[in-house]
């Protein structure tokens, strides 16, 4: 095991224009923070209220950039993870104090990304710098919401929701979450895609302290496994980096939470209270029992809290006087965390495959030493390698000659030869049994003992008696009867396997219209079905848009008629003279009703026009889908037609699996894809114009893909709901 070391605790102060300079002061070394409160004069002359606190930490970060935060807090932890040390970085603090911003950052802006995206980027950068190792990276994303475990990556199509609820399981290797999906990531962009996918599934809510308050604890884990590329290395190292974004503690009186948000806040405060109890117990050297199992959060973090791990805590606080009580509470938690010690050690494991290879090498060396020893003792004919076919055939011949009596004895050379002699005895015995059975079948007609119908027929014919004994032979037929063993049933013909012949290619290819109809009904039926469904939805939207347009035109005509009638009433009132009462214009009932009617008609017109705009957007999208399906259907048909009727048969055989044409030899224009050219152009455009340079490409690519995916799913759900209506 490694040496014990204390947890590193840092404090990050949220920037504010209303900073309490008189109450919060930093030490010159940027490692301490002092809190001063004025005495409450309402308590009288005798007042023992504490007014000053001082906290010693590993760093106080005020007005610090995201770059500085990562360099100070996380860079060493991530770097040591590549050497086999586990690491945990946790953000703790009051709601709205900036925990999620510290951990995730602003995903819309690359420069403002937080600890988690930067850690992912550092891992893959360091992998590129270690060509002597084969390193694999996997990730998982866990959410703890209201004391329930959720997989934030279960929305991926190849994962799906779990049938059984997830549970926390302990084994000698540590704590793991049973049922949590772990995903292999071969490149930086894949990891970012998984990160953003999980972020879109997090539960957030709004209250007076924070418009986007995280309502759950989230644990993003990076699993690293590094194998040396040198075959002699049996050992390999594993490690994991836990990046924990805790939900914020709340004063319910300040946050104003109600209903479901109030219930969530209760669970959050309860779990954070249990976390603090576990930290206090870990800091007390006299305590034997640590209450890890009081809640899911402490149980899941058991390895990180006081275990085999490099632990770093980032405490986020407000710098305002109004939040000083919560700030003191957060700083007390940070100081208690500094009392906790961990025992990080390199996680080494042994590769079974490489161990086998090394053992095979050692075995070969031992065989060489035995050969040298045998040569010195005049036993050069002894071999220790497995017997080949020629040697086995020679032993088989010796066994046969021994059984026939032409060979008196078999010379014993080695233990391996003795085992093979006994094996060949078994082979010869089996062959002789088969030869005897074959001879009986040639001489006799064998009947199964269980074939009662055949036995009854033979008894009626007088060929056998009641006990089944033979009673005679037909003259000149040399005919005999017997009973066949249970394993064989003569008289039954072996079932012949059906053979399917491929349809013959016609000499003259059919016309494309005829072949197209055949393709739509068979190979292209699925694409054709999707095309028809999309076209049906498009026609339905067009019909609704036409009806809405007619309705809008009718409302417009009615508005014009109502305006003319209202203008007529106004002119009539002006001719008759204006009536006023206390400065207010008096109008008759008919004009008033026309004004109300015009107001309602305008409201209907605006509503219908908005519906028409939405329908036009849906029509445009549906038309795009129809065009894509039509293009795909035609491309698939061309490929099928060429392969079925145009490409020579010898080329067809080469194109089949196992043929002479390998992957990569088929022309690129054979690959069917949708929007590929646009995507390539977009990628090239990104590389040219991204202000942050090439390092940000993976970040933005993953962000764009996730946004496109969710926009597509949202649109399709809307279309499906509209289709059901």
XYZ file of C-alpha atoms in Angstrom:
725
model
C 0.000 0.000 0.000
C 1.023 3.629 -0.465
C 1.748 6.252 2.167
C -1.129 8.075 3.831
C -1.805 11.644 2.734
C -4.385 14.243 3.625
C -7.220 15.373 1.409
C -6.560 18.630 -0.443
C -9.264 21.256 0.142
C -9.647 24.428 -1.911
C -12.175 27.261 -1.692
C -13.540 29.089 -4.712
C -15.390 32.356 -4.081
C -18.171 33.286 -6.476
C -17.538 36.741 -8.004
C -20.011 39.421 -6.899
C -20.337 43.205 -6.954
C -21.519 43.149 -3.342
C -18.464 41.492 -1.765
C -18.355 41.700 2.061
C -14.817 43.106 2.452
C -15.278 43.868 6.164
C -16.421 40.320 6.957
C -14.339 38.128 4.615
C -10.582 38.508 4.345
C -7.895 36.371 2.704
C -4.451 35.597 4.062
C -1.362 36.878 2.273
C -0.379 33.319 1.350
C -3.769 32.737 -0.382
C -4.206 29.660 1.796
C -6.347 31.030 4.636
C -9.644 32.827 4.933
C -10.890 34.818 7.951
C -14.544 35.486 8.728
C -15.591 38.340 11.046
C -19.113 38.980 12.333
C -20.261 41.998 14.287
C -21.708 41.255 17.710
C -25.461 41.200 18.006
C -26.178 44.050 20.442
C -29.650 42.675 21.005
C -28.106 39.939 23.209
C -27.217 42.424 25.930
C -24.022 43.378 27.738
C -22.951 39.820 28.562
C -22.481 38.420 25.077
C -20.261 35.384 24.447
C -21.152 35.154 20.779
C -18.232 34.037 18.598
C -17.395 36.686 16.039
C -14.160 35.503 14.392
C -13.226 32.352 12.510
C -10.071 31.413 10.651
C -9.767 28.516 8.211
C -6.501 27.078 6.871
C -6.871 25.455 3.464
C -4.723 24.396 0.502
C -5.763 27.375 -1.553
C -8.273 30.232 -1.733
C -9.281 30.984 -5.307
C -10.892 34.390 -5.783
C -11.588 35.865 -9.220
C -9.822 32.823 -10.668
C -10.259 31.752 -14.287
C -11.320 28.253 -15.307
C -7.760 27.620 -16.552
C -6.253 28.511 -13.173
C -8.839 26.428 -11.303
C -7.977 23.326 -13.340
C -4.210 23.825 -13.105
C -4.437 24.241 -9.326
C -7.041 21.628 -8.441
C -7.233 18.816 -10.954
C -4.214 18.572 -13.248
C -2.009 16.532 -10.878
C -4.854 14.168 -9.957
C -5.558 13.371 -13.618
C -1.852 13.033 -14.406
C -1.340 10.509 -11.589
C -4.374 8.522 -12.768
C -2.405 7.585 -15.895
C 0.233 6.124 -13.550
C -2.321 3.884 -11.816
C -3.592 6.053 -8.931
C -7.328 6.543 -8.385
C -8.515 10.130 -8.136
C -11.622 11.972 -6.955
C -12.498 15.632 -7.433
C -15.613 16.821 -5.615
C -17.456 20.163 -5.727
C -19.383 21.075 -2.568
C -21.257 24.169 -1.447
C -24.446 26.146 -1.153
C -26.966 26.137 -3.988
C -26.094 28.699 -6.626
C -22.492 29.086 -5.409
C -20.997 27.808 -8.672
C -20.410 24.066 -8.203
C -21.758 22.981 -11.593
C -19.955 25.877 -13.294
C -16.698 24.773 -11.650
C -17.215 21.122 -12.614
C -18.883 21.456 -16.047
C -18.402 25.103 -16.986
C -20.350 26.758 -19.771
C -20.605 24.102 -22.472
C -21.583 26.767 -25.028
C -18.129 28.351 -24.754
C -14.927 26.328 -25.057
C -12.851 28.781 -22.995
C -15.276 28.542 -20.071
C -15.366 24.741 -19.923
C -14.968 23.286 -16.447
C -12.898 20.625 -14.690
C -14.700 17.654 -16.220
C -14.235 18.486 -19.945
C -10.650 19.530 -19.293
C -9.946 16.245 -17.473
C -11.282 14.272 -20.446
C -9.077 16.303 -22.762
C -5.975 15.844 -20.587
C -6.469 12.062 -20.439
C -6.477 11.711 -24.231
C -3.577 14.173 -24.624
C -1.473 12.110 -22.225
C -2.417 8.885 -24.025
C -0.977 10.355 -27.238
C 2.267 11.058 -25.366
C 2.603 7.393 -24.280
C 3.056 5.329 -27.456
C 4.722 2.528 -25.458
C 1.393 1.684 -23.772
C -1.961 0.499 -25.106
C -4.444 2.518 -23.022
C -8.220 2.055 -23.079
C -10.679 4.578 -21.657
C -14.242 3.897 -20.513
C -16.756 6.259 -18.924
C -19.980 6.077 -16.930
C -22.416 8.734 -15.674
C -24.426 8.135 -12.475
C -27.154 10.330 -11.003
C -28.450 10.059 -7.421
C -31.882 11.685 -7.289
C -34.113 11.441 -4.208
C -32.057 8.465 -2.943
C -32.531 6.564 -6.215
C -29.807 5.620 -8.711
C -30.172 6.520 -12.385
C -27.959 5.917 -15.415
C -27.711 9.193 -17.331
C -26.499 7.294 -20.427
C -29.421 4.852 -20.537
C -31.030 6.955 -23.297
C -28.445 5.722 -25.802
C -30.056 3.345 -28.337
C -27.682 0.459 -27.595
C -28.176 0.696 -23.802
C -31.857 1.099 -23.025
C -33.494 1.276 -19.595
C -32.557 -1.384 -17.056
C -35.194 -3.928 -16.075
C -33.891 -4.247 -12.513
C -33.026 -1.206 -10.361
C -29.358 -0.367 -9.954
C -27.684 -1.305 -6.693
C -24.399 -0.529 -4.953
C -22.276 -3.653 -4.529
C -19.052 -4.169 -2.580
C -16.361 -6.724 -3.344
C -12.653 -7.106 -2.507
C -11.784 -4.834 -5.442
C -13.971 -2.003 -4.118
C -17.415 -0.498 -4.629
C -19.210 -0.594 -7.974
C -22.714 0.115 -9.245
C -24.484 -2.986 -10.540
C -26.528 -2.129 -13.635
C -24.621 1.055 -14.525
C -23.562 1.094 -18.178
C -19.851 1.650 -18.908
C -18.922 2.868 -22.402
C -15.668 2.407 -24.315
C -14.346 5.653 -25.825
C -11.612 5.443 -28.414
C -11.262 9.166 -28.968
C -11.841 12.487 -27.269
C -14.958 13.370 -29.257
C -16.706 10.134 -28.194
C -16.129 10.964 -24.524
C -17.497 14.489 -25.005
C -20.574 13.082 -26.764
C -21.281 10.815 -23.779
C -20.710 13.702 -21.380
C -23.130 16.021 -23.204
C -25.658 13.196 -23.596
C -25.675 12.719 -19.830
C -25.869 16.453 -19.171
C -29.077 16.757 -21.187
C -30.654 14.083 -18.963
C -29.805 15.739 -15.621
C -32.648 16.961 -13.435
C -32.672 20.713 -12.779
C -35.213 23.137 -11.299
C -35.560 26.846 -10.605
C -35.865 28.704 -7.316
C -35.008 32.156 -5.976
C -31.349 31.274 -5.353
C -30.614 29.624 -8.712
C -32.535 29.503 -11.996
C -30.833 26.255 -13.057
C -30.336 24.416 -9.789
C -29.077 20.831 -9.972
C -31.545 18.625 -8.101
C -29.318 15.559 -7.909
C -25.773 14.417 -7.159
C -23.880 13.341 -10.284
C -20.809 11.131 -10.567
C -18.920 11.022 -13.889
C -16.247 8.295 -13.798
C -13.345 7.797 -16.208
C -11.903 4.258 -16.135
C -8.336 3.859 -17.433
C -6.524 0.605 -18.248
C -2.918 0.709 -19.473
C -1.036 -2.276 -20.931
C 2.602 -2.136 -21.893
C 3.229 -2.924 -25.549
C 6.247 -5.013 -24.479
C 5.137 -8.651 -24.493
C 7.268 -9.501 -21.460
C 5.175 -7.206 -19.262
C 2.548 -9.302 -17.475
C 1.394 -6.538 -15.170
C -0.924 -3.729 -16.225
C -2.378 -0.817 -14.291
C -5.954 0.340 -13.830
C -7.342 3.502 -12.305
C -10.487 5.599 -12.202
C -11.211 9.294 -11.867
C -14.436 10.210 -10.051
C -15.686 13.714 -10.868
C -18.486 14.516 -8.417
C -20.909 17.421 -8.778
C -22.955 17.531 -5.581
C -26.349 19.184 -5.392
C -26.278 22.343 -3.297
C -27.454 22.644 0.278
C -30.492 24.922 0.689
C -32.000 27.123 3.356
C -35.645 26.544 2.529
C -36.592 29.959 3.836
C -34.253 31.626 1.347
C -34.810 29.406 -1.676
C -38.606 29.482 -1.365
C -38.889 25.896 -2.585
C -42.353 24.358 -2.800
C -43.947 21.099 -3.935
C -41.599 18.743 -5.781
C -38.652 21.160 -5.444
C -39.178 21.178 -1.666
C -39.151 17.355 -1.596
C -35.934 17.323 -3.644
C -34.324 19.868 -1.305
C -35.192 17.677 1.698
C -33.443 14.661 0.141
C -30.437 16.803 -0.859
C -29.966 18.290 2.628
C -30.393 14.858 4.219
C -27.731 13.200 2.031
C -25.303 16.109 2.544
C -25.836 15.827 6.289
C -24.941 12.105 6.132
C -21.884 12.982 4.038
C -20.725 15.415 6.711
C -21.254 12.772 9.422
C -19.070 10.345 7.445
C -16.369 13.027 7.061
C -16.418 13.754 10.817
C -16.083 10.027 11.575
C -13.181 9.676 9.121
C -11.386 12.601 10.737
C -11.690 11.040 14.203
C -8.848 8.528 14.579
C -10.617 6.838 17.513
C -13.700 5.920 15.505
C -13.871 2.296 14.354
C -17.146 2.444 12.417
C -17.708 4.829 9.524
C -21.420 5.256 8.592
C -21.013 4.886 4.823
C -24.309 3.073 4.286
C -26.577 5.771 5.680
C -27.321 7.026 2.168
C -26.569 6.182 -1.458
C -24.157 9.110 -1.846
C -21.738 8.095 0.914
C -22.001 4.412 -0.042
C -21.121 5.138 -3.699
C -18.177 7.337 -2.604
C -16.810 4.854 -0.040
C -13.650 4.207 -2.102
C -13.040 7.938 -2.529
C -13.590 8.992 1.081
C -10.567 7.799 2.998
C -9.715 4.940 0.654
C -7.240 4.172 -2.116
C -7.581 7.525 -3.825
C -6.112 10.993 -4.378
C -8.923 13.193 -3.052
C -9.482 16.891 -3.805
C -12.392 19.011 -2.537
C -13.459 22.292 -4.096
C -15.772 24.239 -1.770
C -17.803 26.929 -3.539
C -18.967 29.853 -1.409
C -20.668 33.222 -1.797
C -18.796 36.418 -0.983
C -21.911 38.311 0.124
C -22.842 39.226 3.683
C -26.391 37.865 3.261
C -25.036 34.329 2.711
C -22.459 34.354 5.512
C -24.112 31.619 7.598
C -24.030 29.159 4.679
C -20.479 30.248 3.858
C -19.365 29.412 7.403
C -21.067 26.017 7.161
C -19.286 25.236 3.875
C -15.890 26.325 5.263
C -16.370 24.110 8.327
C -17.010 21.172 5.988
C -13.810 21.961 4.059
C -11.729 22.148 7.258
C -13.143 18.796 8.433
C -12.336 17.261 5.054
C -8.689 18.304 5.505
C -8.507 16.050 8.558
C -9.356 12.993 6.430
C -6.424 10.932 5.187
C -6.322 8.609 2.182
C -3.890 5.873 1.202
C -3.407 6.014 -2.585
C -1.532 3.144 -4.200
C -0.879 1.988 -7.748
C -3.540 -0.460 -8.939
C -1.582 -3.293 -10.572
C -3.166 -6.358 -12.132
C -1.865 -9.300 -14.128
C -2.724 -9.986 -17.750
C -3.711 -13.674 -18.031
C -2.971 -13.847 -21.767
C 0.526 -12.469 -21.378
C 1.155 -14.730 -18.387
C 0.310 -17.723 -20.585
C 2.736 -16.542 -23.251
C 5.486 -16.060 -20.703
C 4.818 -19.513 -19.224
C 5.022 -20.999 -22.716
C 8.410 -19.349 -23.161
C 9.568 -20.725 -19.813
C 8.280 -24.193 -20.761
C 10.263 -24.099 -24.000
C 13.414 -23.214 -22.070
C 12.819 -26.101 -19.639
C 12.373 -28.491 -22.561
C 15.698 -27.348 -23.961
C 17.356 -27.995 -20.610
C 15.777 -31.494 -20.476
C 17.038 -32.203 -23.983
C 20.556 -31.276 -22.924
C 20.226 -33.509 -19.847
C 18.924 -36.455 -21.962
C 21.767 -36.102 -24.427
C 24.280 -36.292 -21.578
C 22.610 -39.526 -20.312
C 22.352 -41.119 -23.794
C 18.529 -40.671 -23.953
C 18.513 -38.680 -27.170
C 15.442 -40.509 -28.557
C 13.168 -39.003 -25.851
C 11.040 -36.071 -26.985
C 8.819 -33.809 -24.898
C 6.823 -32.184 -27.674
C 3.239 -33.247 -28.473
C 3.114 -36.205 -30.870
C 2.516 -35.526 -34.531
C 0.300 -37.555 -36.878
C 3.147 -39.813 -38.048
C 4.066 -40.813 -34.485
C 0.406 -41.456 -33.594
C -0.010 -43.618 -36.735
C 3.101 -45.639 -35.759
C 1.694 -46.297 -32.262
C -1.650 -47.326 -33.834
C 0.216 -49.828 -36.035
C 2.100 -51.229 -33.035
C -1.183 -51.690 -31.105
C -2.816 -53.550 -34.038
C 0.206 -55.848 -34.459
C 0.229 -56.460 -30.715
C -3.466 -57.475 -30.782
C -2.902 -59.681 -33.835
C 0.039 -61.396 -32.102
C 2.743 -60.364 -34.591
C 4.362 -58.027 -32.032
C 5.369 -59.430 -28.649
C 5.662 -56.180 -26.710
C 5.571 -52.404 -27.094
C 8.682 -50.578 -25.933
C 8.014 -47.869 -23.304
C 9.825 -44.614 -24.023
C 8.006 -41.810 -22.167
C 4.851 -41.039 -20.187
C 3.332 -39.242 -23.165
C 3.847 -42.385 -25.289
C 2.107 -44.587 -22.646
C -0.951 -42.330 -22.650
C -1.117 -42.439 -26.461
C -0.854 -46.277 -26.458
C -3.932 -46.557 -24.207
C -5.734 -44.031 -26.393
C -4.995 -46.089 -29.529
C -6.295 -49.229 -27.806
C -9.605 -47.422 -27.422
C -9.551 -46.320 -31.091
C -8.865 -49.865 -32.356
C -11.614 -51.324 -30.157
C -14.154 -48.820 -31.487
C -13.156 -49.575 -35.096
C -13.519 -53.333 -34.547
C -17.024 -52.858 -33.078
C -18.060 -50.917 -36.164
C -16.606 -53.599 -38.482
C -18.555 -56.365 -36.665
C -21.800 -54.442 -36.912
C -21.208 -53.742 -40.603
C -20.581 -57.469 -41.266
C -23.818 -58.432 -39.481
C -25.774 -55.941 -41.525
C -24.455 -57.390 -44.778
C -25.416 -60.967 -43.763
C -28.683 -60.333 -41.911
C -31.738 -58.131 -42.015
C -31.745 -56.493 -38.601
C -34.959 -55.462 -36.882
C -35.247 -53.106 -33.954
C -36.532 -54.737 -30.747
C -38.985 -51.870 -30.301
C -40.407 -52.204 -33.825
C -43.388 -54.354 -32.718
C -45.215 -54.105 -36.052
C -42.261 -55.634 -37.964
C -41.787 -58.372 -35.359
C -45.506 -59.233 -35.496
C -45.413 -59.438 -39.300
C -42.423 -61.803 -39.226
C -44.070 -64.002 -36.605
C -47.216 -64.301 -38.755
C -45.031 -65.276 -41.687
C -43.576 -68.091 -39.521
C -39.983 -66.896 -39.782
C -39.508 -66.551 -36.015
C -41.270 -68.028 -33.015
C -42.959 -66.189 -30.183
C -39.647 -65.811 -28.326
C -38.004 -64.252 -31.412
C -35.855 -67.303 -32.359
C -35.212 -68.129 -36.043
C -37.338 -71.097 -37.296
C -36.098 -71.562 -40.858
C -34.775 -70.125 -44.078
C -36.484 -69.787 -47.445
C -35.009 -72.154 -50.011
C -32.113 -70.791 -52.044
C -32.331 -67.322 -50.496
C -29.638 -67.679 -47.805
C -31.849 -65.335 -45.787
C -31.439 -64.615 -42.049
C -33.146 -62.561 -39.365
C -31.858 -60.960 -36.183
C -32.531 -58.091 -33.796
C -30.868 -54.787 -34.421
C -29.361 -52.713 -31.624
C -31.425 -49.869 -30.260
C -29.225 -47.260 -31.897
C -30.144 -48.226 -35.444
C -33.513 -48.507 -37.141
C -33.245 -50.079 -40.576
C -36.065 -49.474 -42.944
C -36.114 -45.744 -42.286
C -34.558 -43.691 -44.998
C -32.234 -40.929 -43.956
C -33.791 -37.573 -44.347
C -32.109 -35.673 -47.075
C -31.383 -32.036 -46.413
C -33.179 -29.608 -48.628
C -30.942 -27.751 -50.974
C -31.777 -24.282 -52.116
C -30.550 -23.115 -55.445
C -29.973 -19.484 -56.112
C -32.291 -18.029 -58.765
C -30.754 -18.078 -62.200
C -29.854 -14.741 -63.705
C -31.887 -13.974 -66.871
C -29.963 -13.558 -70.099
C -31.601 -10.195 -70.733
C -31.972 -7.839 -67.731
C -35.555 -6.663 -67.135
C -36.548 -3.084 -67.729
C -35.864 -0.728 -64.859
C -39.568 0.148 -64.201
C -40.419 -3.560 -63.828
C -37.335 -4.230 -61.696
C -38.106 -1.160 -59.570
C -41.567 -2.493 -58.674
C -40.002 -5.851 -57.715
C -37.350 -4.079 -55.617
C -39.954 -2.028 -53.724
C -41.868 -5.184 -52.803
C -38.833 -7.240 -51.715
C -35.336 -5.943 -50.929
C -36.383 -2.303 -50.693
C -39.679 -2.890 -48.878
C -38.515 -1.294 -45.600
C -37.178 1.857 -47.271
C -40.309 2.035 -49.429
C -42.508 1.721 -46.331
C -40.682 4.589 -44.594
C -40.926 6.635 -47.781
C -44.696 6.076 -47.979
C -45.192 6.933 -44.316
C -43.222 10.170 -44.643
C -45.105 11.057 -47.812
C -48.425 10.350 -46.088
C -47.473 12.639 -43.212
C -46.379 15.308 -45.715
C -49.692 15.121 -47.587
C -51.628 15.305 -44.328
C -49.685 18.439 -43.279
C -50.271 20.022 -46.691
C -53.989 19.306 -46.424
C -54.139 20.871 -42.962
C -52.148 23.878 -44.193
C -54.592 24.324 -47.092
C -57.585 24.154 -44.759
C -55.934 26.586 -42.332
C -55.183 28.982 -45.210
C -58.827 28.889 -46.326
C -59.954 29.509 -42.758
C -57.546 32.459 -42.444
C -58.844 33.943 -45.699
C -62.416 33.599 -44.446
C -61.497 35.344 -41.179
C -59.732 38.094 -43.164
C -62.835 38.665 -45.279
C -64.990 38.822 -42.151
C -62.534 41.301 -40.595
C -62.826 43.518 -43.679
C -66.630 43.386 -43.530
C -66.612 44.173 -39.814
C -64.225 47.106 -40.355
C -66.536 48.567 -43.033
C -69.543 48.236 -40.728
C -67.598 49.827 -37.850
C -66.449 52.725 -40.064
C -70.032 53.224 -41.158
C -71.172 53.388 -37.502
C -68.400 55.856 -36.682
C -69.329 58.147 -39.603
C -72.997 57.923 -38.622
C -72.120 58.872 -35.021
C -70.019 61.807 -36.219
C -72.912 63.086 -38.352
C -75.303 62.855 -35.412
C -72.880 64.583 -33.047
C -70.510 63.291 -30.330
C -71.839 62.334 -26.914
C -69.525 62.697 -23.941
C -69.916 61.935 -20.269
C -67.202 63.236 -17.943
C -64.732 63.411 -20.819
C -65.487 59.881 -22.091
C -66.871 59.170 -25.556
C -70.274 57.465 -25.515
C -70.978 54.929 -28.282
C -74.092 52.936 -28.997
C -74.472 49.199 -28.381
C -74.180 48.190 -32.052
C -70.812 49.930 -32.468
C -69.585 48.378 -29.182
C -70.521 44.882 -30.378
C -68.703 45.476 -33.662
C -65.539 46.512 -31.749
C -65.691 43.332 -29.642
C -66.281 41.217 -32.742
C -63.314 42.809 -34.532
C -61.103 42.176 -31.511
C -62.081 38.478 -31.417
C -61.567 38.115 -35.165
C -58.076 39.589 -34.959
C -57.239 37.238 -32.099
C -58.453 34.258 -34.171
C -56.485 35.525 -37.167
C -53.225 35.739 -35.168
C -53.748 32.266 -33.671
C -54.543 30.664 -37.030
C -51.623 32.437 -38.686
C -49.231 31.098 -36.021
C -50.597 27.575 -36.621
C -50.017 28.066 -40.340
C -46.401 29.091 -39.742
C -45.842 25.981 -37.601
C -47.424 23.810 -40.289
C -45.202 25.313 -42.969
C -42.119 24.516 -40.855
C -43.335 20.932 -40.439
C -44.047 20.690 -44.177
C -40.539 21.879 -44.959
C -39.042 19.281 -42.607
C -41.296 16.480 -43.910
C -40.405 17.402 -47.486
C -36.734 17.091 -46.531
C -37.361 13.603 -45.105
C -39.308 12.545 -48.205
C -36.521 13.779 -50.482
C -33.947 11.883 -48.428
C -35.987 8.666 -48.528
C -36.570 9.007 -52.280
C -32.866 9.567 -52.871
C -31.980 6.589 -50.647
C -34.542 4.357 -52.361
C -33.225 5.202 -55.834
C -29.588 4.724 -54.805
C -30.323 1.357 -53.187
C -32.249 0.311 -56.308
C -29.356 1.227 -58.605
C -26.937 -0.807 -56.468
C -29.318 -3.787 -56.360
C -30.022 -3.626 -60.107
C -26.333 -3.488 -60.994
C -25.457 -6.346 -58.655
C -28.407 -8.484 -59.800
C -28.340 -7.967 -63.570
C -25.309 -5.939 -64.704
C -22.178 -6.965 -62.712
C -20.685 -10.260 -64.062
C -21.162 -13.355 -61.926
C -17.448 -13.821 -61.285
C -17.322 -10.274 -59.905
C -20.405 -11.072 -57.785
C -18.546 -13.946 -56.140
C -15.626 -11.635 -55.361
C -17.953 -9.102 -53.727
C -19.516 -11.679 -51.388
C -18.139 -12.163 -47.822
C -14.917 -14.121 -48.014
C -14.357 -13.056 -51.626
C -11.183 -11.638 -53.082
C -12.300 -8.016 -52.731
C -11.404 -6.845 -49.236
C -12.980 -3.972 -47.291
C -11.679 -0.689 -48.603
C -11.360 -1.884 -52.235
C -14.987 -1.016 -53.046
C -15.287 2.494 -54.530
C -16.343 5.216 -52.131
C -19.365 6.167 -54.245
C -20.885 2.784 -53.313
C -21.242 3.883 -49.689
C -24.776 5.159 -49.084
C -25.041 7.986 -46.591
C -27.302 10.957 -45.992
C -25.891 14.443 -45.660
C -22.291 13.252 -45.812
C -21.094 16.093 -48.035
C -22.668 18.737 -45.803
C -21.085 17.173 -42.715
C -17.647 17.152 -44.366
C -18.025 20.793 -45.330
C -19.096 21.665 -41.791
C -16.070 19.868 -40.313
C -13.690 21.688 -42.672
C -15.375 24.988 -41.843
C -14.919 24.327 -38.122
C -11.207 23.688 -38.546
C -10.813 26.986 -40.409
C -12.848 29.386 -38.309
C -12.885 28.045 -34.723
C -11.202 30.792 -32.674
C -9.786 28.417 -30.060
C -7.882 26.366 -32.613
C -7.812 22.616 -33.296
C -8.013 21.638 -29.613
C -11.651 22.732 -29.454
C -12.845 20.766 -32.498
C -13.709 17.586 -30.579
C -15.546 19.639 -27.946
C -17.722 21.478 -30.471
C -18.260 18.436 -32.711
C -19.675 16.461 -29.777
C -21.832 19.406 -28.719
C -23.281 19.854 -32.218
C -23.996 16.117 -32.638
C -25.881 15.881 -29.338
C -27.919 19.020 -30.144
C -28.770 17.677 -33.607
C -29.791 14.330 -32.135
C -32.112 15.845 -29.538
C -33.617 18.313 -32.014
C -34.323 15.428 -34.374
C -35.915 13.312 -31.623
C -38.016 16.265 -30.466
C -39.246 16.909 -34.009
C -40.044 13.237 -34.624
C -41.981 13.003 -31.356
C -43.977 16.062 -32.371
C -44.734 14.550 -35.761
C -45.769 11.236 -34.196
C -48.094 12.953 -31.737
C -49.617 15.003 -34.524
C -49.979 11.835 -36.609
C -51.863 10.095 -33.763
C -54.261 13.040 -33.487
